[in-house]
Short mmCIF file of C-alpha atoms in Angstrom, two decimals:
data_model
loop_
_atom_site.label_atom_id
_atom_site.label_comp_id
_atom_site.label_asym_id
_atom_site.label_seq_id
_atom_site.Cartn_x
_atom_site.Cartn_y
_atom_site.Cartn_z
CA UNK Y 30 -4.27 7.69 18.47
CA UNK Y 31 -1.20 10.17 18.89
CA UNK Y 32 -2.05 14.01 16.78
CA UNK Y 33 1.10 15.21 16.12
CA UNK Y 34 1.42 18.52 14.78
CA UNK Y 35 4.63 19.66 13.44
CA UNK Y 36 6.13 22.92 14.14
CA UNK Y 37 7.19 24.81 11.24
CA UNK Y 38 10.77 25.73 10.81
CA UNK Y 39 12.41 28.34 8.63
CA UNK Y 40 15.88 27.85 7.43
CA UNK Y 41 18.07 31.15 6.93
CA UNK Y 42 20.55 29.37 4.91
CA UNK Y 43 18.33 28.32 2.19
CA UNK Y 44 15.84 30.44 2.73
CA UNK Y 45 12.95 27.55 3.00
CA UNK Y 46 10.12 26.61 5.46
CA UNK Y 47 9.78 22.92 6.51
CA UNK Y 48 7.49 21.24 8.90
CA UNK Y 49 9.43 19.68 11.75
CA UNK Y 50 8.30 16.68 13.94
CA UNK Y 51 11.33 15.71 15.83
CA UNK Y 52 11.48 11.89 15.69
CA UNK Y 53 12.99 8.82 13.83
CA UNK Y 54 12.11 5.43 12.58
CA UNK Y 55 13.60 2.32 11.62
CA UNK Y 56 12.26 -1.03 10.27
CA UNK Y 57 9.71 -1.43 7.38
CA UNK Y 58 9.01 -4.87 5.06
CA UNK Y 59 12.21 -3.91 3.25
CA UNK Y 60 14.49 -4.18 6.49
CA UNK Y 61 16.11 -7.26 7.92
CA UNK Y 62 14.53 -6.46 11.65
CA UNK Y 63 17.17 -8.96 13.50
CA UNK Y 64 19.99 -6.82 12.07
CA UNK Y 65 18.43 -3.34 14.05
CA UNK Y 66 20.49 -2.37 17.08
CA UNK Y 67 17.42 -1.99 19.11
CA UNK Y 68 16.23 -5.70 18.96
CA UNK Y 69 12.78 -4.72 17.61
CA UNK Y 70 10.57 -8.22 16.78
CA UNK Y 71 9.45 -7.78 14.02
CA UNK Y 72 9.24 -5.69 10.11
CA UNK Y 73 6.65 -3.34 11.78
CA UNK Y 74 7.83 0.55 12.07
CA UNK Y 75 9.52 1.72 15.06
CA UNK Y 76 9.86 4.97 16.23
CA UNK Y 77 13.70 5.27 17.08
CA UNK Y 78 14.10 8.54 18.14
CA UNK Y 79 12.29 11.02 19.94
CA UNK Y 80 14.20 14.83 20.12
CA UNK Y 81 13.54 16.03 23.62
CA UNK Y 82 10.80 19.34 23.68
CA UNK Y 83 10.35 18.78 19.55
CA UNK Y 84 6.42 18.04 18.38
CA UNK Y 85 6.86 14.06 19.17
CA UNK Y 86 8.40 14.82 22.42
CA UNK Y 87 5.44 16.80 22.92
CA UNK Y 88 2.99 14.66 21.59
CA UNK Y 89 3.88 11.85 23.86
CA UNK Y 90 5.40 9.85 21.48
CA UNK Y 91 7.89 7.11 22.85
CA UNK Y 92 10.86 5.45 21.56
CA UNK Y 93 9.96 1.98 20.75
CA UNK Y 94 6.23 2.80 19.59
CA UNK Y 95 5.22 0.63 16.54
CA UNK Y 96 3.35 3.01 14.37
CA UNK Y 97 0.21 0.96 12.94
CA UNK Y 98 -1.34 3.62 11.05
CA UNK Y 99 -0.60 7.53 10.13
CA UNK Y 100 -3.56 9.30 8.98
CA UNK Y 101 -5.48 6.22 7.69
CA UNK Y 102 -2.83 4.66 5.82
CA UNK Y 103 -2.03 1.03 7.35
CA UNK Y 104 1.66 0.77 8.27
CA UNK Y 105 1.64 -2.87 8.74
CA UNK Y 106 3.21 -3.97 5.45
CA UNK Y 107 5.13 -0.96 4.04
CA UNK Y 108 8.58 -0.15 3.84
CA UNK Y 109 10.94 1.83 5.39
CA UNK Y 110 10.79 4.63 2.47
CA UNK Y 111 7.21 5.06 2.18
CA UNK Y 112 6.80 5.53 5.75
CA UNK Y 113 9.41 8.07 5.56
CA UNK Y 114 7.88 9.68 2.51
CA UNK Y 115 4.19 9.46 3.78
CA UNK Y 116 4.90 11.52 6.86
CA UNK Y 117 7.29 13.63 5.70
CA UNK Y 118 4.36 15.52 3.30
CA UNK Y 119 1.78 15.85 6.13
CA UNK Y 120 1.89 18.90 8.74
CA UNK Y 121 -0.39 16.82 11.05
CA UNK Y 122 0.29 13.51 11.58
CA UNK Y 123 -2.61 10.93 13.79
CA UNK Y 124 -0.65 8.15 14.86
CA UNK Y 125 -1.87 4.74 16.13
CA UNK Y 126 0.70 2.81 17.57
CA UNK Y 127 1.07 0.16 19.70
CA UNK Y 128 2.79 0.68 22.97
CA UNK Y 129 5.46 -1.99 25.17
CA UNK Y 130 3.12 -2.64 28.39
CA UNK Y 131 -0.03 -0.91 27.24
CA UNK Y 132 -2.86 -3.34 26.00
CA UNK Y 133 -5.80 -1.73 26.34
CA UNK Y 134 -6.71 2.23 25.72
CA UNK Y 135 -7.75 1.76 29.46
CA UNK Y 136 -4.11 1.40 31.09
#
């Protein structure tokens, strides 16, 4: 399990606060996984991106992490969009993923 809490931001130009985590995804049920540039195996959620020093940086989160689970809710079968929507309305985010290499929480 990853806890990833975001850092909250505050935009001058619009005058709004927003809770920043500082990484990407790709894939989802909905997406054709042998069209993604990064040759991931399967529809599972990938973590794409990682901003250097941002929350998921922080956190230890690595590009190429499947993301199982955020905060209870199985990832397994759901699309791109409500991944994206899920996280995007929680400040803390617990992430179980599955790591490249790592196959026990003993490694």
């Amino acid at each position: 399990m990853i806890p990833l809490e975001k850092d909250e931001v505050y935009n001058p130009e619009t005058k709004q606060r927003f809770y920043y985590s500082g990484f990407s995804i790709g894939g989802g049920i909905d997406q054709d996984y042998r069209q993604s540039p990064h040759n991931f195996p399967d529809h599972g959620i990938y973590v794409t991106n990682v901003q250097y020093e941002a929350p998921a940086y922080r956190a230890g989160l690595q590009f190429g992490d499947k993301i199982l689970g955020c905060n209870g809710m199985d990832f397994t079968m759901c699309t791109h969009k409500q991944a994206v929507n899920f996280m995007h309305t929680r400040k803390v985010l617990n992430l179980l993923v599955a790591r490249r290499g790592v196959t026990s929480p003993n490694n």
